[in-house]
Short mmCIF file of C-alpha atoms in Angstrom, two decimals:
data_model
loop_
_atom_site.label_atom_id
_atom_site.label_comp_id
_atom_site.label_asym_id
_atom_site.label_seq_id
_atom_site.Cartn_x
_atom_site.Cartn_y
_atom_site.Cartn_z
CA UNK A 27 -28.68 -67.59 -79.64
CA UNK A 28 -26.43 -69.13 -82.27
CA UNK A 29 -26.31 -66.22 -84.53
CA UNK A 30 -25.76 -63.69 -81.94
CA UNK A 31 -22.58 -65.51 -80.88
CA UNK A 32 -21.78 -65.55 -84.43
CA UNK A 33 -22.32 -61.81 -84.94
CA UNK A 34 -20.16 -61.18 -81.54
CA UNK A 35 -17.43 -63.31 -83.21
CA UNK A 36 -17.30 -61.15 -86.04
CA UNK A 37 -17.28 -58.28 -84.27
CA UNK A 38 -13.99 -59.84 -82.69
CA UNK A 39 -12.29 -60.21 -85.80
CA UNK A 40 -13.15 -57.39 -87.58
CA UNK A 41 -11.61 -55.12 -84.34
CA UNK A 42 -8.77 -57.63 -84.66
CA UNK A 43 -8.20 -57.43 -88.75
CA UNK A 44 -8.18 -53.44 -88.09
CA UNK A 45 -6.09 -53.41 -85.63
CA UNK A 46 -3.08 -51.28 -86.00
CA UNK A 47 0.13 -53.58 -85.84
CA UNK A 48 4.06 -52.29 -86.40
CA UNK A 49 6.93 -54.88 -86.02
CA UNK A 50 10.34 -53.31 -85.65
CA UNK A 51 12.93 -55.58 -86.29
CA UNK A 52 16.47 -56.47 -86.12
CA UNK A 53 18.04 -53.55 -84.20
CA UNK A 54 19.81 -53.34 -81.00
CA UNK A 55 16.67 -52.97 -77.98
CA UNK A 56 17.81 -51.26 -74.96
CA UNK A 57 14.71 -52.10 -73.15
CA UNK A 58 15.79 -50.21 -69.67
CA UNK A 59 13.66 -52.81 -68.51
CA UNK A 60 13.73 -56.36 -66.75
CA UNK A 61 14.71 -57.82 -70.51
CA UNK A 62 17.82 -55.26 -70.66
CA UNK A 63 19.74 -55.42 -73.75
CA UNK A 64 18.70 -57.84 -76.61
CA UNK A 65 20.40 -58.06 -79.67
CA UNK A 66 18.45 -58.73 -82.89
CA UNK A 67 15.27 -58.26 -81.44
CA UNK A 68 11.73 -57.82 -82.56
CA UNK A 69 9.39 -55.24 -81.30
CA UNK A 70 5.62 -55.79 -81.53
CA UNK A 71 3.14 -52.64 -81.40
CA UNK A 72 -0.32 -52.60 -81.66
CA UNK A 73 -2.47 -49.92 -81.18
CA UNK A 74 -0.09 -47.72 -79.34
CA UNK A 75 1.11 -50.42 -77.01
CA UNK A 76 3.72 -52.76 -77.16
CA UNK A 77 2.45 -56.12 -77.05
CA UNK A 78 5.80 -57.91 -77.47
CA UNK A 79 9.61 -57.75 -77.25
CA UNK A 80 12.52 -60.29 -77.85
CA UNK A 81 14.26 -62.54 -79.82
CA UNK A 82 13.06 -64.77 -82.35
CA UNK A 83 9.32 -63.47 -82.65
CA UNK A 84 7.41 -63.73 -86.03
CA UNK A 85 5.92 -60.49 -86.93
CA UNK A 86 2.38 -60.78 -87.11
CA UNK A 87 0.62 -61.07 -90.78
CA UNK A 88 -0.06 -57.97 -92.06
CA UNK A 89 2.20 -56.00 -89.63
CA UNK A 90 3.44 -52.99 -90.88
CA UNK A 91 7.19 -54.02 -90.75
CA UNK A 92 10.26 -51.55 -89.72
CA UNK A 93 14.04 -52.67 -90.94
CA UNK A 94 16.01 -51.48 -88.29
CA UNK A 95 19.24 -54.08 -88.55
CA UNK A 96 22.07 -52.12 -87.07
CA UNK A 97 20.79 -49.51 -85.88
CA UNK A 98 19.94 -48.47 -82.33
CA UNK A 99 16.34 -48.88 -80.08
CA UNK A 100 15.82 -47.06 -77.16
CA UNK A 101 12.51 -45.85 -75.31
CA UNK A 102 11.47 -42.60 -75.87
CA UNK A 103 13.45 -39.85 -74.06
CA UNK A 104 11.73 -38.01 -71.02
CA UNK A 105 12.65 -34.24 -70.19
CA UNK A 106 12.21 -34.25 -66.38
CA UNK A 107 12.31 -30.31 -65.96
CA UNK A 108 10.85 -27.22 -68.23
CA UNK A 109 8.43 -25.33 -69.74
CA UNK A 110 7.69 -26.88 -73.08
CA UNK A 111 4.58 -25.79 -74.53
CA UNK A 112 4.28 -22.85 -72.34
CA UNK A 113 6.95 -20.66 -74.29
CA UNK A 114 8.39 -19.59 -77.51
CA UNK A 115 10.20 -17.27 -77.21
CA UNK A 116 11.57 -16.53 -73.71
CA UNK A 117 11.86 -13.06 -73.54
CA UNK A 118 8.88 -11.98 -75.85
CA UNK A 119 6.34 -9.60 -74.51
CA UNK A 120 3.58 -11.85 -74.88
CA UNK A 121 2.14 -13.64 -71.88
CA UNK A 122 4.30 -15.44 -69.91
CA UNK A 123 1.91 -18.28 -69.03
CA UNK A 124 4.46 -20.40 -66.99
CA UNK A 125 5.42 -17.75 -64.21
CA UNK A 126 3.08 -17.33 -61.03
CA UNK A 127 2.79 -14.22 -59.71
CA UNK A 128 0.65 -12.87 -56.81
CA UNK A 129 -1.08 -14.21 -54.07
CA UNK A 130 -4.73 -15.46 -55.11
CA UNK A 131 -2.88 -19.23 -56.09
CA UNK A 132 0.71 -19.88 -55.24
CA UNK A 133 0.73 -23.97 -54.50
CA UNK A 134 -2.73 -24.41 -56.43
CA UNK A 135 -0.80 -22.43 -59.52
CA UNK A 136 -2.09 -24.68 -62.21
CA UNK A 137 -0.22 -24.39 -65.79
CA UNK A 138 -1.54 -27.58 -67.30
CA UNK A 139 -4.67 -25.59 -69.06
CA UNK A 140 -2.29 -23.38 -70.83
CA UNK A 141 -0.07 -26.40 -72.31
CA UNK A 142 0.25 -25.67 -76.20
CA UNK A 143 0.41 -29.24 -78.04
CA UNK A 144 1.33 -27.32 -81.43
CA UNK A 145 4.21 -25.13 -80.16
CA UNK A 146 7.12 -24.97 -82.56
CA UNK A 147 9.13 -26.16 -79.22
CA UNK A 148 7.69 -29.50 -79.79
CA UNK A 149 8.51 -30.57 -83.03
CA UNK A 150 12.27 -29.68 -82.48
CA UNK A 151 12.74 -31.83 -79.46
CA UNK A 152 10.52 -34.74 -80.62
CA UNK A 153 12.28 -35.22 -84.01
CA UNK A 154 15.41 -35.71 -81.76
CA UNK A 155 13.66 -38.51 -79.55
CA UNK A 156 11.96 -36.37 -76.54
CA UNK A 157 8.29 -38.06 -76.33
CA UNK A 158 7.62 -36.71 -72.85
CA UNK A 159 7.91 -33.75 -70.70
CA UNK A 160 7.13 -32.33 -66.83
CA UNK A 161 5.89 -29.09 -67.84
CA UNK A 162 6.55 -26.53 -64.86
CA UNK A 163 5.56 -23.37 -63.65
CA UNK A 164 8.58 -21.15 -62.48
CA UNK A 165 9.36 -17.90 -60.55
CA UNK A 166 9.71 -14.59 -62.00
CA UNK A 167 10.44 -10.99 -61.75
CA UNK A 168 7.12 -8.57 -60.64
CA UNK A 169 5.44 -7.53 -63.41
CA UNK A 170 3.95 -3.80 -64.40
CA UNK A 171 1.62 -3.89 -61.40
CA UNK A 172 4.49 -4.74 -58.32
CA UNK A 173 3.09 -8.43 -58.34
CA UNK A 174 5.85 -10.73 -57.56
CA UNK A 175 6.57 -14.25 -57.42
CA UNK A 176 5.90 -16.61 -54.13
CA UNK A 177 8.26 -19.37 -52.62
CA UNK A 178 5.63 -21.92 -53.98
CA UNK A 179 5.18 -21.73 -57.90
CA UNK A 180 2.82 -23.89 -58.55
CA UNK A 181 2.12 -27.68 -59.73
CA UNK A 182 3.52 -28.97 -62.68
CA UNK A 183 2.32 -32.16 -64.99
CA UNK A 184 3.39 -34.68 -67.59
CA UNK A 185 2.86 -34.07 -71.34
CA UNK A 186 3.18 -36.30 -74.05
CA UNK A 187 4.74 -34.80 -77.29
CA UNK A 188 2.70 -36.36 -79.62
CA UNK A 189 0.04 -34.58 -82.06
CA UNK A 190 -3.11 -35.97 -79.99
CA UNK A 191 -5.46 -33.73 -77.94
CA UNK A 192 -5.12 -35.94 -74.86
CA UNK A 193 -1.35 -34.44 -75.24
CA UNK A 194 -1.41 -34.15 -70.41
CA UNK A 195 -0.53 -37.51 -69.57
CA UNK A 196 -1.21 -36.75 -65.76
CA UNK A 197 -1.94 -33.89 -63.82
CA UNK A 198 -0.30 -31.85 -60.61
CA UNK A 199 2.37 -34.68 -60.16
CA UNK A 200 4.82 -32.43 -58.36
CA UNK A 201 4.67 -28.70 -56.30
CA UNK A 202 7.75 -26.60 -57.29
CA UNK A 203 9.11 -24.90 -54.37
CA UNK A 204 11.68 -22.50 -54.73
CA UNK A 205 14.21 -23.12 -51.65
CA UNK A 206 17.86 -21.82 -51.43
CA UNK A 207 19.05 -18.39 -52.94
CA UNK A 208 16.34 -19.19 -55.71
CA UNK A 209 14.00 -18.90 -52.77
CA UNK A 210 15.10 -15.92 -50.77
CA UNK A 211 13.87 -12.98 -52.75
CA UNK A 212 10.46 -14.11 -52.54
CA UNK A 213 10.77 -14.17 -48.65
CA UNK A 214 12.59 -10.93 -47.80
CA UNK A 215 16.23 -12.37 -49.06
CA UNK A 216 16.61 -14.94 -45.93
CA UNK A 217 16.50 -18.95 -45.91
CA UNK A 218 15.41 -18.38 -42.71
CA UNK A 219 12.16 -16.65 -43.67
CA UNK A 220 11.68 -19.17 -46.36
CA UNK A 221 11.59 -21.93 -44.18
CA UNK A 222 9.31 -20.25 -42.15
CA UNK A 223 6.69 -19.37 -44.96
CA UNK A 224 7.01 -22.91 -45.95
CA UNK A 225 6.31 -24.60 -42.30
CA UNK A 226 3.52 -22.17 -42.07
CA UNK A 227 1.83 -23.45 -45.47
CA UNK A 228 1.92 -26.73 -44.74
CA UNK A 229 0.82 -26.24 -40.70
CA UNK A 230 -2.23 -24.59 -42.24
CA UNK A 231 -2.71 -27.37 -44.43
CA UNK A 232 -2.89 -29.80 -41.85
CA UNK A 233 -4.98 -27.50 -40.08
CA UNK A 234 -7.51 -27.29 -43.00
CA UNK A 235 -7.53 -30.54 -43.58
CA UNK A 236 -8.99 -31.38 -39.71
CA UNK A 237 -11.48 -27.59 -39.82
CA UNK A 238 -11.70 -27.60 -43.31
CA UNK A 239 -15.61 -27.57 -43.10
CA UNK A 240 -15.70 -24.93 -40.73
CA UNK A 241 -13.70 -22.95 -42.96
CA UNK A 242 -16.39 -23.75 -45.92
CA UNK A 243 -18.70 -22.39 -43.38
CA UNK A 244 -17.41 -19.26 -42.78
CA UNK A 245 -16.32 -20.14 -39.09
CA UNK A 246 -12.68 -20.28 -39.36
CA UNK A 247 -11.44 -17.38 -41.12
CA UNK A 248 -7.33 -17.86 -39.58
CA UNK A 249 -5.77 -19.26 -43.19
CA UNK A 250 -3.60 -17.49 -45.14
CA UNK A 251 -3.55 -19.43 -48.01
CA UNK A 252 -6.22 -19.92 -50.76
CA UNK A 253 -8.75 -22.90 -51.22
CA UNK A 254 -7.19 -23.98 -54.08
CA UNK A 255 -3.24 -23.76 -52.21
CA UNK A 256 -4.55 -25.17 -49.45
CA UNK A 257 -6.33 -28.36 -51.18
CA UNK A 258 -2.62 -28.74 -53.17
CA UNK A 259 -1.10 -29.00 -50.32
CA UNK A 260 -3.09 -31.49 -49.08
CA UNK A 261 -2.03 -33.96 -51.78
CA UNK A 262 1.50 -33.31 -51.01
CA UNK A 263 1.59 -34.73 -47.82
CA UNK A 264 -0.67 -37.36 -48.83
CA UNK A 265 1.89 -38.43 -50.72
CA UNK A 266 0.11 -38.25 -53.56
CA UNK A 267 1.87 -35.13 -55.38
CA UNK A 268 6.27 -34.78 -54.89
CA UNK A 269 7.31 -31.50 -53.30
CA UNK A 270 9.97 -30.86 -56.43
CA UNK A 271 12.38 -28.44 -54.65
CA UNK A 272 14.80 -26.33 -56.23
CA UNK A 273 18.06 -26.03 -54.22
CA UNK A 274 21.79 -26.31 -54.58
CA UNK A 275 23.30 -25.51 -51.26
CA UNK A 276 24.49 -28.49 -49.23
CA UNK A 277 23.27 -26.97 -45.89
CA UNK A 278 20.06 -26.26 -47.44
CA UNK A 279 19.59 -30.05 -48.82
CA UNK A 280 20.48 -30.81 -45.17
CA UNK A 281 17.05 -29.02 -44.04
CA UNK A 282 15.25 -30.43 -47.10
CA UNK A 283 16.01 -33.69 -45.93
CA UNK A 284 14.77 -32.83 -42.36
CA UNK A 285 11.68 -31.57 -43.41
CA UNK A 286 10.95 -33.86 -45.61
CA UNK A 287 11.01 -36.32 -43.10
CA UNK A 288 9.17 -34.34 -40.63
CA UNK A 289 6.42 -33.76 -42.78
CA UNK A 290 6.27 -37.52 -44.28
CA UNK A 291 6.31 -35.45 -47.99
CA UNK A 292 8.14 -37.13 -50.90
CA UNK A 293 11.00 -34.91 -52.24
CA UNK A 294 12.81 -34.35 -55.83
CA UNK A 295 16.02 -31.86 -55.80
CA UNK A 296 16.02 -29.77 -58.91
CA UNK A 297 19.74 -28.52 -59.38
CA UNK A 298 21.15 -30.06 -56.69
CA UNK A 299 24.45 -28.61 -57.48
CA UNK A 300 26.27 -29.72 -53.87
CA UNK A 301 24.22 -32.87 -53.65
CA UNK A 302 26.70 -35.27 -54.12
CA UNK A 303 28.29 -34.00 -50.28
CA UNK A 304 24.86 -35.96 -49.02
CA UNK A 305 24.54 -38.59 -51.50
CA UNK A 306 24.26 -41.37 -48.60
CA UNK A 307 21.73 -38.61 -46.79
CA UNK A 308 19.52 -38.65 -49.76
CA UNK A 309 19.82 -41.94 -50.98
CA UNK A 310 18.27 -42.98 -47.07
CA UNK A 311 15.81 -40.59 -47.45
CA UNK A 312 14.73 -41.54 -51.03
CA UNK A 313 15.27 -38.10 -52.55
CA UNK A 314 16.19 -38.18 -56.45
CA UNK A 315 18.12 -35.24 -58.00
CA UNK A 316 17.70 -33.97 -61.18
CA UNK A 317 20.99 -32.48 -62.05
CA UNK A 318 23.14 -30.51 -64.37
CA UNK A 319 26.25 -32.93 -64.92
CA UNK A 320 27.87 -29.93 -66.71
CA UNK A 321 28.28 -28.36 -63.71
CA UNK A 322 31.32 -27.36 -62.65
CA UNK A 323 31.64 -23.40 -62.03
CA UNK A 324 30.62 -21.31 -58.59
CA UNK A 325 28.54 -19.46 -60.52
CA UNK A 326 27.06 -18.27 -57.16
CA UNK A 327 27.92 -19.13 -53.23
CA UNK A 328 25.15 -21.90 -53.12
CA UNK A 329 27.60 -23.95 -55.88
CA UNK A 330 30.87 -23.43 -54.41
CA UNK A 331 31.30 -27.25 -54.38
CA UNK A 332 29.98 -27.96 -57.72
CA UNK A 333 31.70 -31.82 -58.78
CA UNK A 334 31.52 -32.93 -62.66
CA UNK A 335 31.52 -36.26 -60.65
CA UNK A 336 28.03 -35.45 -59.22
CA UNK A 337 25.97 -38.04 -61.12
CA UNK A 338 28.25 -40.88 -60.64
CA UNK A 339 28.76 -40.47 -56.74
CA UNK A 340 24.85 -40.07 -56.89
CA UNK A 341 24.12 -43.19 -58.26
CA UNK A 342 26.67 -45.08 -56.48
CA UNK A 343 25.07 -44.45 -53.48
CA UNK A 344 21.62 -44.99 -54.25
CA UNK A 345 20.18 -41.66 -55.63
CA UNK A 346 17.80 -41.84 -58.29
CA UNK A 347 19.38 -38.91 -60.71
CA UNK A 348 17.55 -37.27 -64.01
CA UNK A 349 19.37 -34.81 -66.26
CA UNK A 350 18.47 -30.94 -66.97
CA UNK A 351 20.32 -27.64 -67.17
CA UNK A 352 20.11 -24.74 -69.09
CA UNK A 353 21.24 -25.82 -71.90
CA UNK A 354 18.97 -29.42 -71.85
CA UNK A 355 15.60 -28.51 -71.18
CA UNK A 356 12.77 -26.62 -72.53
CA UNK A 357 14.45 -25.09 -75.91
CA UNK A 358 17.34 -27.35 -75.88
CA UNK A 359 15.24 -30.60 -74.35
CA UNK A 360 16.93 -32.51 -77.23
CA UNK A 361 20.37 -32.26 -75.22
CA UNK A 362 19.24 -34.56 -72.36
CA UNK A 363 20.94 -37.14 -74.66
CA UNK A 364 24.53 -35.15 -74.95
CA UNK A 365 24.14 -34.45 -70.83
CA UNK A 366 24.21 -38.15 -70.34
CA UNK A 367 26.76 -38.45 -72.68
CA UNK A 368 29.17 -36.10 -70.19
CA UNK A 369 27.67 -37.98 -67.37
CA UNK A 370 29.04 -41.59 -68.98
CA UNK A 371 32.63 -39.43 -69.85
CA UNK A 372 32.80 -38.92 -65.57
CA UNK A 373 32.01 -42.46 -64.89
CA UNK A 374 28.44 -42.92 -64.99
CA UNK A 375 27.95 -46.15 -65.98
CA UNK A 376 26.31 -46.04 -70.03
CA UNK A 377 23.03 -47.79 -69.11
CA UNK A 378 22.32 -45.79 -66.04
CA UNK A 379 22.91 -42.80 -67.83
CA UNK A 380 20.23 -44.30 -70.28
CA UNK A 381 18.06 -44.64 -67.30
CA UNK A 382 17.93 -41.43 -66.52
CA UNK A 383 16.91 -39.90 -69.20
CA UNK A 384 14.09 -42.36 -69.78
CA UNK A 385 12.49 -44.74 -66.84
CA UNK A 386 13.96 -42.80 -63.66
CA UNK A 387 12.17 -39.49 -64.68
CA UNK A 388 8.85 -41.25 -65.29
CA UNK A 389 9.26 -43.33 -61.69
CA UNK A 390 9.61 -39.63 -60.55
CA UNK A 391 6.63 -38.50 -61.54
CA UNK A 392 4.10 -41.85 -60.90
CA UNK A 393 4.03 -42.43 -65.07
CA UNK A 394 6.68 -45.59 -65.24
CA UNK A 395 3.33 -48.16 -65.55
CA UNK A 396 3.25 -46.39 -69.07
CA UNK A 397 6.11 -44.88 -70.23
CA UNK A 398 9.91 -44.91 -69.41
CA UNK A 399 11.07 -48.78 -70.71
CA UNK A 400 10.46 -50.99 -73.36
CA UNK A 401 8.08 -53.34 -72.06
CA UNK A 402 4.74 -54.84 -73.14
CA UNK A 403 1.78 -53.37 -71.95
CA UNK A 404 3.49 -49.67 -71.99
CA UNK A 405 3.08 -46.91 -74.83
CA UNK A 406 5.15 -47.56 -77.55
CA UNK A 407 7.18 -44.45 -76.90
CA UNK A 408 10.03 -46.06 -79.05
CA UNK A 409 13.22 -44.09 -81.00
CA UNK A 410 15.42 -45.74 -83.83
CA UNK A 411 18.65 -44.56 -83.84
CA UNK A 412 21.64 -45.09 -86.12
CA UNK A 413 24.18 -45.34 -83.10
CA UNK A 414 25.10 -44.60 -79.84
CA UNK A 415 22.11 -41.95 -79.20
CA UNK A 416 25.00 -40.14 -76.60
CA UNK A 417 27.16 -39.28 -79.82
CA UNK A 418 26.70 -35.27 -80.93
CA UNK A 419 26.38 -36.37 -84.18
CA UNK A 420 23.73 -39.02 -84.05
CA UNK A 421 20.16 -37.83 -84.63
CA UNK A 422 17.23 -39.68 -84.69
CA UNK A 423 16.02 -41.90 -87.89
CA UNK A 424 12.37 -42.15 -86.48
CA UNK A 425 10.27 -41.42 -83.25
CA UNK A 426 7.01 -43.51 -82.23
CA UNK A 427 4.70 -41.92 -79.39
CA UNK A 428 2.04 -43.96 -78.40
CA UNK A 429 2.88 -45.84 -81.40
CA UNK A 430 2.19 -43.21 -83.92
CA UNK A 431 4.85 -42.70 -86.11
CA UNK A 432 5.66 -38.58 -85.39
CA UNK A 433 6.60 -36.63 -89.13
CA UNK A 434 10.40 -35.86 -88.67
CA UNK A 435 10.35 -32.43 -89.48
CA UNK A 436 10.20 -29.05 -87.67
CA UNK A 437 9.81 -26.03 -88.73
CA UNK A 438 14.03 -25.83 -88.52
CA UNK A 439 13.97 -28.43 -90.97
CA UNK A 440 11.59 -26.49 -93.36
CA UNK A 441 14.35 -23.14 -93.21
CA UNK A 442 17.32 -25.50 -93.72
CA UNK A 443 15.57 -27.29 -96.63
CA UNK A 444 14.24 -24.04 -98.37
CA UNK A 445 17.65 -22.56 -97.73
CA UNK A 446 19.82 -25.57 -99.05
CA UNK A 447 17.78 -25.18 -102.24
CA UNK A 448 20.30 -23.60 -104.22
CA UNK A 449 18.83 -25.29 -107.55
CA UNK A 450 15.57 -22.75 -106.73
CA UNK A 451 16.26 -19.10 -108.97
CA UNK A 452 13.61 -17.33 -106.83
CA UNK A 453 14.45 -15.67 -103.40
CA UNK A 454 13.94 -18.15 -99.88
CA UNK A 455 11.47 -16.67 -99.06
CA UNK A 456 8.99 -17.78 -101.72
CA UNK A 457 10.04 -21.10 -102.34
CA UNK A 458 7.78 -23.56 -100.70
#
């Protein structure tokens, strides 16, 4: 009995003496957590989890120590909105694996099989501190054969931008509906119609979920909708999966908000252009909004009222609030930070602005046990910065996900590099 304690001891230690451990000291920790701000703190990772943060702790012995007095910690930033992974180049003629088309799966559109973990999208918006992204499928044009897009596109998960296989953190956390004038040419170009095509997907859901068995059975043959729609749908009024809406219209965020309540479904606003005219509305209904805060041109009728002000009102109200436009999400991910920086410029206080490119986007999408803060027991999704991360000239000194430290180069980085090499006598392209 004695030696097989002894044995089990060893086995202890030896798991101990190989584990993993990073300390990351002296910088500037803006936890966006319960701890806040701490100056001169330590950061304690082990195995891809942060086991410690705060003042005055001793690095463990034979830590792998990080000098980062002066300089700038933040948690790893989180693109709430795009398709990264699913693209390369938009408007290639190569499959376009983030569009749903058709009728066979609309809500039950799945796009987290065709998530590529070595796109060249990935390395460019990781080197500049994006560790995680909602990867969404989107509405398109019909193709060659007439199919065209529905009102529902489909479900859309959370990746992690890191080089591991397990790169989908979590699966169908939201159903992007397509509501508004981004809605109406899939439903015969009136809101009215798409408000109808949506009550009558999720009637038939609650239908199937009381005769599903009979349907199974081939003795109720009266729904429109797929198995696979139909069993989506069911997890979005369970609560289980957000209904992530796109809309800008006041009026239609008006009958959002209704529905929402009538159906008991949790809601995120994507655009949200007019918003800020509800932001007590929303905030009492516990809708978040993730916006543009560049905003500021009609540049149709549903964004007559478009406010550079949006994301402050927002917040002051209540509104959760997450940042991504056109220019800050998928491609251009890596702008999330200079979007918060315009929010902060309108009033938005600096560490909600912080917040929402970090911990409100992973509260959105049921991740903030993991990721989002800078707090033990999460992944050590952690970026070192030489200053004020919200400055257009401030780029990233190193990014940890899950504790790994990421290689800070791109394939931009290799053409600037083989291009700066003016010391090199044979052409760029055969340099290495």
């Amino acid at each position: 009995m004695r030696a097989l304690i002894l044995v089990l001891l060893a086995i202890v230690f030896v798991g101990v003496a190989q584990a993993e451990t990073t300390a990351i000291i002296g910088a500037t920790v803006h936890t966006v957590g319960p701890q806040g701000t701490i100056e001169n703190a330590t950061i304690i990772v082990t195995d891809g989890r942060i086991v410690a943060v705060g003042e005055n702790i001793a690095a463990p012995a034979g830590a792998t120590l990080i000098d980062a007095s002066g300089k700038v910690v933040t948690p790893g930033l989180f693109t709430p909105y795009g398709d990264i992974g699913l693209v390369e180049v938009g408007f290639s003629a190569g499959p376009v694996d983030r569009v749903q088309r058709g009728d066979q799966f609309t809500a039950g559109f799945d796009i987290a099989d065709a998530f590529n973990r070595r796109s060249t999208l990935i390395a460019i918006n990781r080197i500049e501190g994006v560790t995680r992204a909602l990867i969404a499928p989107s509405a398109g044009g019909p193709d060659d054969s007439g199919n065209t897009s529905h009102i529902f596109s489909g479900l859309a998960s959370v990746a992690n931008l890191g080089d591991g296989a397990d790169s989908i953190d979590r699966r169908a956390v939201a159903l992007v509906v397509n509501l508004g004038e981004s809605g109406v040419s899939f439903a015969g170009g009136s809101r009215a119609a798409v408000l109808l095509i949506l009550r009558q997907a999720f009637d038939e859901a609650r239908d199937y979920a009381i005769h599903g068995d009979a349907y199974e059975r081939g003795q109720h043959s009266d729904f429109s909708y797929s198995v696979a729609d139909l069993e989506a749908l069911q997890s979005v009024l369970a609560g289980d999966v957000a209904m992530l809406a796109n809309v800008d219209r006041a009026s239609d965020i008006e009958v959002l908000i209704a529905f929402s309540r009538e159906y008991g479904i949790r809601t995120i606003i994507r655009g949200g252009v007019e918003a800020w005219m509800l932001a007590d509305e929303l905030a009492a209904a516990n809708i978040a909004v993730i916006l543009a805060p560049t905003a500021n041109l009609p540049s149709n009728f549903d964004r007559i009222n478009a406010n550079l002000k949006s994301a402050p009102i927002l917040a002051a109200a209540g509104v959760k609030i997450a940042f991504a436009d056109g220019q800050s999400h998928t491609h251009n991910a890596r702008n999330i930070t200079q979007s918060a920086g315009n929010a902060t410029a309108e009033g938005l206080p600096w560490d909600e602005a912080l917040r929402a490119i970090t911990l409100t986007p992973a509260e959105m999408y049921g991740v903030a046990d993991r990721v989002g803060s800078i707090e033990p027991g999460k992944d050590a999704d952690i970026v070192i910065w030489p200053g004020d991360p919200f400055e257009l000239t401030i780029y990233a000194d190193q990014v940890f996900i899950k504790g790994e430290s990421i290689p800070m180069i791109s394939r931009q980085t290799l053409l600037r590099d083989r291009y700066l090499d003016t010391d090199d006598t044979r052409p760029p392209a055969y340099r290495n």
